Coordinates of C-alpha atoms in Angstrom, one line a residue:
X1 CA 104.0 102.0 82.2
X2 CA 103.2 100.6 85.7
X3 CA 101.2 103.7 86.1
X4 CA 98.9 102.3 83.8
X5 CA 97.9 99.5 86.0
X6 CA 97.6 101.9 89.2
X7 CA 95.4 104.1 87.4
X8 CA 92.8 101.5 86.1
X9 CA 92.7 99.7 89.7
X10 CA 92.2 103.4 91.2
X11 CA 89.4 104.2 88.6
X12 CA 87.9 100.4 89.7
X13 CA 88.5 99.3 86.0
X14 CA 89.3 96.3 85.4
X15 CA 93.0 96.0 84.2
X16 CA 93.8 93.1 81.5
X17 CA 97.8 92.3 81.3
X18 CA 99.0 90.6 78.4
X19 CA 102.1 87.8 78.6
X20 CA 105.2 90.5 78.3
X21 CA 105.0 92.2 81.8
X22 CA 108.7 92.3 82.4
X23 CA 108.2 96.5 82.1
X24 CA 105.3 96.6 84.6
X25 CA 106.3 94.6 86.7
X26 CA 106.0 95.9 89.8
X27 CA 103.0 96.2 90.9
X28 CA 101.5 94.0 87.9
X29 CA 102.8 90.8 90.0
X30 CA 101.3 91.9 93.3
X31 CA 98.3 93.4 91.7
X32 CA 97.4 89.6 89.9
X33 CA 98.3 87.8 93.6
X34 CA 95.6 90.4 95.1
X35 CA 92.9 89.5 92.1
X36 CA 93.1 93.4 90.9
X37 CA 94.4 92.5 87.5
X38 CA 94.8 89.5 85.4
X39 CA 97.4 88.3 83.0
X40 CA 96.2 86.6 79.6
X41 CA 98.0 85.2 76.5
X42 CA 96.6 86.7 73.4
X43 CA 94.2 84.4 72.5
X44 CA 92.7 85.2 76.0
X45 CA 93.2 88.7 75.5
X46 CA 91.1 88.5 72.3
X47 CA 88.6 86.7 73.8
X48 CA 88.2 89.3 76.4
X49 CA 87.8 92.1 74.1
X50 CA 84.9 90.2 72.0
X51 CA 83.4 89.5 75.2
X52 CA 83.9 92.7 77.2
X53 CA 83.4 91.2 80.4
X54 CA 83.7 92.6 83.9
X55 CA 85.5 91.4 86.6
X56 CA 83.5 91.2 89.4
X57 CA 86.2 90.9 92.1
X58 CA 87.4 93.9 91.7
X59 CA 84.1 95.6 92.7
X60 CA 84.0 93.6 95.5
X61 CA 87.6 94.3 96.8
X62 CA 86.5 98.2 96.6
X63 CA 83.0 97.3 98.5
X64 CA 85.1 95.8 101.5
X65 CA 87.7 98.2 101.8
X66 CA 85.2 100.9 102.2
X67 CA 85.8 103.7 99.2

């Protein structure tokens, strides 16, 4: 399952974690301390997904390490 939040960082998605990580995580934890993925109860979560916002420090994070 932690593939899952490699492969949406690597694909410069942004990756939406709900409150039960405990299978992901590692790299979930590191990825959320690096502002590559965020964690959200579900009301957040549902908020998100009516709102389909991007995040825009993850394009930013790709911009400065040069790919």
């Amino acid at each position: 399952m932690s593939l899952r939040v490699i492969w949406g960082i690597c694909l410069k998605k942004p990756v939406i974690v709900g409150p039960n990580d405990s299978t992901i995580e590692f790299p979930t934890r590191e990825a959320i301390a690096a502002g590559l993925c965020e964690k959200l109860d579900f009301s957040g979560l549902a908020e998100r997904c009516h709102q389909g916002q991007q995040r825009p420090k993850l394009d930013q994070f790709f911009f400065n390490s040069g790919q």
